[in-house]
Amino acid sequence: MIGVVATLTVADGKGADLEAVFADLAAKVKANESGCLMYQLTKSRTEPNVYKVLELYASDEALKHHGSTDYFKAAGPGIGACLGGRPSIEYLDAV
Amino acid sequence: MIGVVATLTVADGKGADLEAVFADLAAKVKANESGCLMYQLTKSRTEPNVYKVLELYASDEALKHHGSTDYFKAAGPGIGACLGGRPSIEYLDAV
C-alpha cells in the first residue's frame, strides 16, 4: 500500500471553490477506483488556507491508475485555479 | 470526520521495533473501533527514520474514544522507547 499526503495551499478566499471542485473529483475517485482505499480532503486547524488530502492506495498500479484517469486530469485546472502556491505531494510506504 | 497525521521520528535502528509495536496496536484499533476509518503506519520515502500515521475518525467522539482505550495507553511506552524525539500530531477537519 502507498500513502499520499498532498498539501494544497489556496489563495485567500478560494477555499470554498477548492472544496467544490474536490467534492466532484472525490466522488468520481470513490465510484471508479477500488484500489483507492482513502481519498479525503481535510482542512488544517492550525494553518490558514492549508488543505491536506489524505490518500491510501492498495498498490503502485492503483496510484498510477488514479493519476491517469480522465476525470483526475480534468480536475487539474479547476484545482490549480484555487491554489496560492505549488502543491507538495508526499509519498509514503505503508508498513 | 477528523483526520490525523502523526509524525513519529525513531531513533537510529529502532524502525523495526516501532513497526512491531504498531502492528499489534493497529490490529486492536481495527478490531475494536468502528469509528476509526483509517489507521495506517507509513514510512517516509524522503526522510530517514520518519514514520507518519495516517488516521481518519468518523467523529470527535470516535477520536476521543481511541485515545481512551486501554490498549492505546498500553502501547505508549513501547512506542515512546523507539522515538528519537517528540511526536508531532496534526488534527485536520475533513471537508
PDB file of C-alpha atoms in Angstrom:
ATOM      1  CA  MET A   1       0.000   0.000   0.000  1.00  0.00           C
ATOM      2  CA  ILE A   2       1.048   3.579  -0.693  1.00  0.00           C
ATOM      3  CA  GLY A   3       0.124   6.582   1.404  1.00  0.00           C
ATOM      4  CA  VAL A   4      -0.024  10.084  -0.047  1.00  0.00           C
ATOM      5  CA  VAL A   5      -0.330  13.385   1.778  1.00  0.00           C
ATOM      6  CA  ALA A   6      -0.967  16.187  -0.718  1.00  0.00           C
ATOM      7  CA  THR A   7      -0.684  19.655   0.828  1.00  0.00           C
ATOM      8  CA  LEU A   8      -2.656  22.315  -1.047  1.00  0.00           C
ATOM      9  CA  THR A   9      -2.372  25.981  -0.054  1.00  0.00           C
ATOM     10  CA  VAL A  10      -5.226  28.015  -1.511  1.00  0.00           C
ATOM     11  CA  ALA A  11      -5.222  31.696  -2.354  1.00  0.00           C
ATOM     12  CA  ASP A  12      -7.244  33.860   0.037  1.00  0.00           C
ATOM     13  CA  GLY A  13     -10.984  33.326  -0.423  1.00  0.00           C
ATOM     14  CA  LYS A  14     -10.551  30.266  -2.652  1.00  0.00           C
ATOM     15  CA  GLY A  15     -11.256  27.558  -0.063  1.00  0.00           C
ATOM     16  CA  ALA A  16     -14.917  27.076  -0.980  1.00  0.00           C
ATOM     17  CA  ASP A  17     -14.027  26.792  -4.674  1.00  0.00           C
ATOM     18  CA  LEU A  18     -11.415  24.125  -3.918  1.00  0.00           C
ATOM     19  CA  GLU A  19     -13.839  22.182  -1.775  1.00  0.00           C
ATOM     20  CA  ALA A  20     -16.430  22.224  -4.579  1.00  0.00           C
ATOM     21  CA  VAL A  21     -14.025  21.048  -7.280  1.00  0.00           C
ATOM     22  CA  PHE A  22     -12.641  18.423  -4.947  1.00  0.00           C
ATOM     23  CA  ALA A  23     -16.035  17.076  -3.893  1.00  0.00           C
ATOM     24  CA  ASP A  24     -16.790  16.259  -7.533  1.00  0.00           C
ATOM     25  CA  LEU A  25     -13.386  14.649  -8.055  1.00  0.00           C
ATOM     26  CA  ALA A  26     -13.546  12.622  -4.843  1.00  0.00           C
ATOM     27  CA  ALA A  27     -16.972  11.249  -5.789  1.00  0.00           C
ATOM     28  CA  LYS A  28     -15.559  10.007  -9.101  1.00  0.00           C
ATOM     29  CA  VAL A  29     -12.490   8.513  -7.426  1.00  0.00           C
ATOM     30  CA  LYS A  30     -14.640   6.625  -4.915  1.00  0.00           C
ATOM     31  CA  ALA A  31     -17.023   5.434  -7.635  1.00  0.00           C
ATOM     32  CA  ASN A  32     -14.325   4.235 -10.022  1.00  0.00           C
ATOM     33  CA  GLU A  33     -11.180   3.252  -8.138  1.00  0.00           C
ATOM     34  CA  SER A  34     -11.430   0.178  -5.941  1.00  0.00           C
ATOM     35  CA  GLY A  35      -7.662   0.447  -5.449  1.00  0.00           C
ATOM     36  CA  CYS A  36      -8.044   3.823  -3.756  1.00  0.00           C
ATOM     37  CA  LEU A  37      -8.659   2.949  -0.097  1.00  0.00           C
ATOM     38  CA  MET A  38      -8.890   6.559   1.100  1.00  0.00           C
ATOM     39  CA  TYR A  39      -9.201   9.915  -0.624  1.00  0.00           C
ATOM     40  CA  GLN A  40     -10.139  12.525   1.922  1.00  0.00           C
ATOM     41  CA  LEU A  41      -9.758  16.320   1.696  1.00  0.00           C
ATOM     42  CA  THR A  42      -9.096  17.848   5.082  1.00  0.00           C
ATOM     43  CA  LYS A  43      -8.561  21.407   6.299  1.00  0.00           C
ATOM     44  CA  SER A  44      -5.724  22.314   8.652  1.00  0.00           C
ATOM     45  CA  ARG A  45      -6.804  23.535  12.082  1.00  0.00           C
ATOM     46  CA  THR A  46      -3.595  25.487  12.552  1.00  0.00           C
ATOM     47  CA  GLU A  47      -2.553  26.847   9.158  1.00  0.00           C
ATOM     48  CA  PRO A  48      -4.983  29.163   7.345  1.00  0.00           C
ATOM     49  CA  ASN A  49      -5.586  28.315   3.661  1.00  0.00           C
ATOM     50  CA  VAL A  50      -3.917  24.902   4.024  1.00  0.00           C
ATOM     51  CA  TYR A  51      -5.703  21.731   2.977  1.00  0.00           C
ATOM     52  CA  LYS A  52      -4.284  18.207   3.073  1.00  0.00           C
ATOM     53  CA  VAL A  53      -5.559  15.309   1.002  1.00  0.00           C
ATOM     54  CA  LEU A  54      -5.057  12.043   2.893  1.00  0.00           C
ATOM     55  CA  GLU A  55      -4.809   9.209   0.389  1.00  0.00           C
ATOM     56  CA  LEU A  56      -4.132   5.486   0.534  1.00  0.00           C
ATOM     57  CA  TYR A  57      -3.719   3.145  -2.440  1.00  0.00           C
ATOM     58  CA  ALA A  58      -3.701  -0.631  -2.482  1.00  0.00           C
ATOM     59  CA  SER A  59      -0.687  -0.730  -4.853  1.00  0.00           C
ATOM     60  CA  ASP A  60       1.642   1.252  -7.107  1.00  0.00           C
ATOM     61  CA  GLU A  61      -0.640   0.307 -10.002  1.00  0.00           C
ATOM     62  CA  ALA A  62      -3.670   1.759  -8.205  1.00  0.00           C
ATOM     63  CA  LEU A  63      -1.784   5.012  -7.620  1.00  0.00           C
ATOM     64  CA  LYS A  64      -0.647   5.187 -11.262  1.00  0.00           C
ATOM     65  CA  HIS A  65      -4.168   4.411 -12.461  1.00  0.00           C
ATOM     66  CA  HIS A  66      -5.544   7.251 -10.316  1.00  0.00           C
ATOM     67  CA  GLY A  67      -3.232   9.783 -11.926  1.00  0.00           C
ATOM     68  CA  SER A  68      -4.074   8.572 -15.415  1.00  0.00           C
ATOM     69  CA  THR A  69      -7.857   8.917 -15.226  1.00  0.00           C
ATOM     70  CA  ASP A  70      -9.625  11.475 -17.408  1.00  0.00           C
ATOM     71  CA  TYR A  71     -11.568  12.940 -14.501  1.00  0.00           C
ATOM     72  CA  PHE A  72      -8.379  13.436 -12.436  1.00  0.00           C
ATOM     73  CA  LYS A  73      -6.717  15.245 -15.350  1.00  0.00           C
ATOM     74  CA  ALA A  74      -9.899  17.251 -15.957  1.00  0.00           C
ATOM     75  CA  ALA A  75      -9.950  18.452 -12.324  1.00  0.00           C
ATOM     76  CA  GLY A  76      -6.385  19.797 -12.543  1.00  0.00           C
ATOM     77  CA  PRO A  77      -7.136  23.279 -13.947  1.00  0.00           C
ATOM     78  CA  GLY A  78     -10.016  23.823 -11.501  1.00  0.00           C
ATOM     79  CA  ILE A  79      -7.827  22.887  -8.545  1.00  0.00           C
ATOM     80  CA  GLY A  80      -4.880  24.856  -9.926  1.00  0.00           C
ATOM     81  CA  ALA A  81      -7.031  27.995 -10.194  1.00  0.00           C
ATOM     82  CA  CYS A  82      -7.628  27.861  -6.417  1.00  0.00           C
ATOM     83  CA  LEU A  83      -4.028  27.475  -5.336  1.00  0.00           C
ATOM     84  CA  GLY A  84      -1.798  30.221  -3.948  1.00  0.00           C
ATOM     85  CA  GLY A  85       1.373  28.187  -4.467  1.00  0.00           C
ATOM     86  CA  ARG A  86       2.740  24.894  -5.660  1.00  0.00           C
ATOM     87  CA  PRO A  87       1.183  21.797  -4.058  1.00  0.00           C
ATOM     88  CA  SER A  88       3.501  19.473  -2.151  1.00  0.00           C
ATOM     89  CA  ILE A  89       2.932  15.741  -2.656  1.00  0.00           C
ATOM     90  CA  GLU A  90       4.471  13.328  -0.171  1.00  0.00           C
ATOM     91  CA  TYR A  91       4.587   9.594  -0.934  1.00  0.00           C
ATOM     92  CA  LEU A  92       4.852   7.128   1.938  1.00  0.00           C
ATOM     93  CA  ASP A  93       5.172   3.359   2.057  1.00  0.00           C
ATOM     94  CA  ALA A  94       2.628   1.614   4.232  1.00  0.00           C
ATOM     95  CA  VAL A  95       4.286  -0.754   6.745  1.00  0.00           C
TER      96      VAL A  95
ATOM     97  CA  MET B   1     -14.818  13.341  10.240  1.00  0.00           C
ATOM     98  CA  ILE B   2     -11.405  14.135  11.700  1.00  0.00           C
ATOM     99  CA  GLY B   3      -8.078  13.465  10.004  1.00  0.00           C
ATOM    100  CA  VAL B   4      -4.898  12.962  11.982  1.00  0.00           C
ATOM    101  CA  VAL B   5      -1.318  12.858  10.709  1.00  0.00           C
ATOM    102  CA  ALA B   6       1.011  11.712  13.491  1.00  0.00           C
ATOM    103  CA  THR B   7       4.684  12.142  12.615  1.00  0.00           C
ATOM    104  CA  LEU B   8       6.976   9.787  14.534  1.00  0.00           C
ATOM    105  CA  THR B   9      10.755  10.107  14.238  1.00  0.00           C
ATOM    106  CA  VAL B  10      12.502   6.991  15.510  1.00  0.00           C
ATOM    107  CA  ALA B  11      15.986   6.731  16.936  1.00  0.00           C
ATOM    108  CA  ASP B  12      18.518   5.060  14.634  1.00  0.00           C
ATOM    109  CA  GLY B  13      17.901   1.330  14.340  1.00  0.00           C
ATOM    110  CA  LYS B  14      14.510   1.476  16.078  1.00  0.00           C
ATOM    111  CA  GLY B  15      12.274   1.311  12.994  1.00  0.00           C
ATOM    112  CA  ALA B  16      11.612  -2.424  13.165  1.00  0.00           C
ATOM    113  CA  ASP B  17      10.717  -2.171  16.853  1.00  0.00           C
ATOM    114  CA  LEU B  18       8.231   0.621  16.135  1.00  0.00           C
ATOM    115  CA  GLU B  19       6.680  -1.339  13.321  1.00  0.00           C
ATOM    116  CA  ALA B  20       6.223  -4.377  15.600  1.00  0.00           C
ATOM    117  CA  VAL B  21       4.615  -2.413  18.435  1.00  0.00           C
ATOM    118  CA  PHE B  22       2.424  -0.566  15.976  1.00  0.00           C
ATOM    119  CA  ALA B  23       1.259  -3.691  14.158  1.00  0.00           C
ATOM    120  CA  ASP B  24      -0.166  -5.018  17.408  1.00  0.00           C
ATOM    121  CA  LEU B  25      -1.821  -1.695  18.236  1.00  0.00           C
ATOM    122  CA  ALA B  26      -3.278  -1.237  14.749  1.00  0.00           C
ATOM    123  CA  ALA B  27      -4.809  -4.720  14.857  1.00  0.00           C
ATOM    124  CA  LYS B  28      -6.589  -3.856  18.109  1.00  0.00           C
ATOM    125  CA  VAL B  29      -7.757  -0.496  16.757  1.00  0.00           C
ATOM    126  CA  LYS B  30      -9.208  -2.121  13.644  1.00  0.00           C
ATOM    127  CA  ALA B  31     -10.855  -4.891  15.683  1.00  0.00           C
ATOM    128  CA  ASN B  32     -12.426  -2.599  18.259  1.00  0.00           C
ATOM    129  CA  GLU B  33     -13.062   0.853  16.784  1.00  0.00           C
ATOM    130  CA  SER B  34     -15.713   1.085  14.104  1.00  0.00           C
ATOM    131  CA  GLY B  35     -15.351   4.872  14.311  1.00  0.00           C
ATOM    132  CA  CYS B  36     -11.724   4.649  13.161  1.00  0.00           C
ATOM    133  CA  LEU B  37     -11.963   4.685   9.368  1.00  0.00           C
ATOM    134  CA  MET B  38      -8.224   4.534   8.759  1.00  0.00           C
ATOM    135  CA  TYR B  39      -5.202   3.835  10.949  1.00  0.00           C
ATOM    136  CA  GLN B  40      -2.185   3.232   8.749  1.00  0.00           C
ATOM    137  CA  LEU B  41       1.502   3.439   9.667  1.00  0.00           C
ATOM    138  CA  THR B  42       3.597   4.622   6.750  1.00  0.00           C
ATOM    139  CA  LYS B  43       7.298   5.226   6.246  1.00  0.00           C
ATOM    140  CA  SER B  44       8.607   8.381   4.594  1.00  0.00           C
ATOM    141  CA  ARG B  45      10.411   7.851   1.305  1.00  0.00           C
ATOM    142  CA  THR B  46      12.420  11.042   1.703  1.00  0.00           C
ATOM    143  CA  GLU B  47      13.181  11.470   5.421  1.00  0.00           C
ATOM    144  CA  PRO B  48      15.152   8.686   7.151  1.00  0.00           C
ATOM    145  CA  ASN B  49      13.694   7.495  10.466  1.00  0.00           C
ATOM    146  CA  VAL B  50      10.382   9.314   9.833  1.00  0.00           C
ATOM    147  CA  TYR B  51       7.078   7.481  10.015  1.00  0.00           C
ATOM    148  CA  LYS B  52       3.616   9.014   9.574  1.00  0.00           C
ATOM    149  CA  VAL B  53       0.415   7.505  10.880  1.00  0.00           C
ATOM    150  CA  LEU B  54      -2.481   8.426   8.583  1.00  0.00           C
ATOM    151  CA  GLU B  55      -5.691   8.340  10.593  1.00  0.00           C
ATOM    152  CA  LEU B  56      -9.330   9.159   9.938  1.00  0.00           C
ATOM    153  CA  TYR B  57     -12.148   9.169  12.511  1.00  0.00           C
ATOM    154  CA  ALA B  58     -15.879   9.302  11.931  1.00  0.00           C
ATOM    155  CA  SER B  59     -16.369  11.891  14.716  1.00  0.00           C
ATOM    156  CA  ASP B  60     -14.779  13.744  17.643  1.00  0.00           C
ATOM    157  CA  GLU B  61     -16.220  11.042  19.900  1.00  0.00           C
ATOM    158  CA  ALA B  62     -14.505   8.297  17.892  1.00  0.00           C
ATOM    159  CA  LEU B  63     -11.184  10.146  18.182  1.00  0.00           C
ATOM    160  CA  LYS B  64     -11.627  10.650  21.927  1.00  0.00           C
ATOM    161  CA  HIS B  65     -12.610   7.021  22.380  1.00  0.00           C
ATOM    162  CA  HIS B  66      -9.451   5.917  20.532  1.00  0.00           C
ATOM    163  CA  GLY B  67      -7.233   7.827  22.918  1.00  0.00           C
ATOM    164  CA  SER B  68      -9.018   6.460  25.976  1.00  0.00           C
ATOM    165  CA  THR B  69      -8.667   2.753  25.191  1.00  0.00           C
ATOM    166  CA  ASP B  70      -6.524   0.551  27.424  1.00  0.00           C
ATOM    167  CA  TYR B  71      -4.592  -0.929  24.515  1.00  0.00           C
ATOM    168  CA  PHE B  72      -3.741   2.543  23.151  1.00  0.00           C
ATOM    169  CA  LYS B  73      -2.448   3.632  26.553  1.00  0.00           C
ATOM    170  CA  ALA B  74      -0.574   0.320  26.942  1.00  0.00           C
ATOM    171  CA  ALA B  75       1.216   0.861  23.607  1.00  0.00           C
ATOM    172  CA  GLY B  76       2.519   4.293  24.647  1.00  0.00           C
ATOM    173  CA  PRO B  77       5.705   3.187  26.458  1.00  0.00           C
ATOM    174  CA  GLY B  78       6.646   0.726  23.699  1.00  0.00           C
ATOM    175  CA  ILE B  79       6.242   3.425  21.046  1.00  0.00           C
ATOM    176  CA  GLY B  80       7.975   6.025  23.215  1.00  0.00           C
ATOM    177  CA  ALA B  81      11.004   3.750  23.618  1.00  0.00           C
ATOM    178  CA  CYS B  82      11.510   3.805  19.844  1.00  0.00           C
ATOM    179  CA  LEU B  83      11.330   7.547  19.338  1.00  0.00           C
ATOM    180  CA  GLY B  84      14.263   9.883  18.826  1.00  0.00           C
ATOM    181  CA  GLY B  85      12.204  12.992  19.538  1.00  0.00           C
ATOM    182  CA  ARG B  86       8.745  14.258  20.378  1.00  0.00           C
ATOM    183  CA  PRO B  87       5.968  13.084  18.041  1.00  0.00           C
ATOM    184  CA  SER B  88       4.011  15.772  16.171  1.00  0.00           C
ATOM    185  CA  ILE B  89       0.265  15.250  15.956  1.00  0.00           C
ATOM    186  CA  GLU B  90      -1.699  17.255  13.399  1.00  0.00           C
ATOM    187  CA  TYR B  91      -5.507  17.368  13.538  1.00  0.00           C
ATOM    188  CA  LEU B  92      -7.431  18.201  10.385  1.00  0.00           C
ATOM    189  CA  ASP B  93     -11.130  18.664   9.695  1.00  0.00           C
ATOM    190  CA  ALA B  94     -12.480  16.574   6.845  1.00  0.00           C
ATOM    191  CA  VAL B  95     -14.377  18.703   4.308  1.00  0.00           C
TER     192      VAL B  95
END
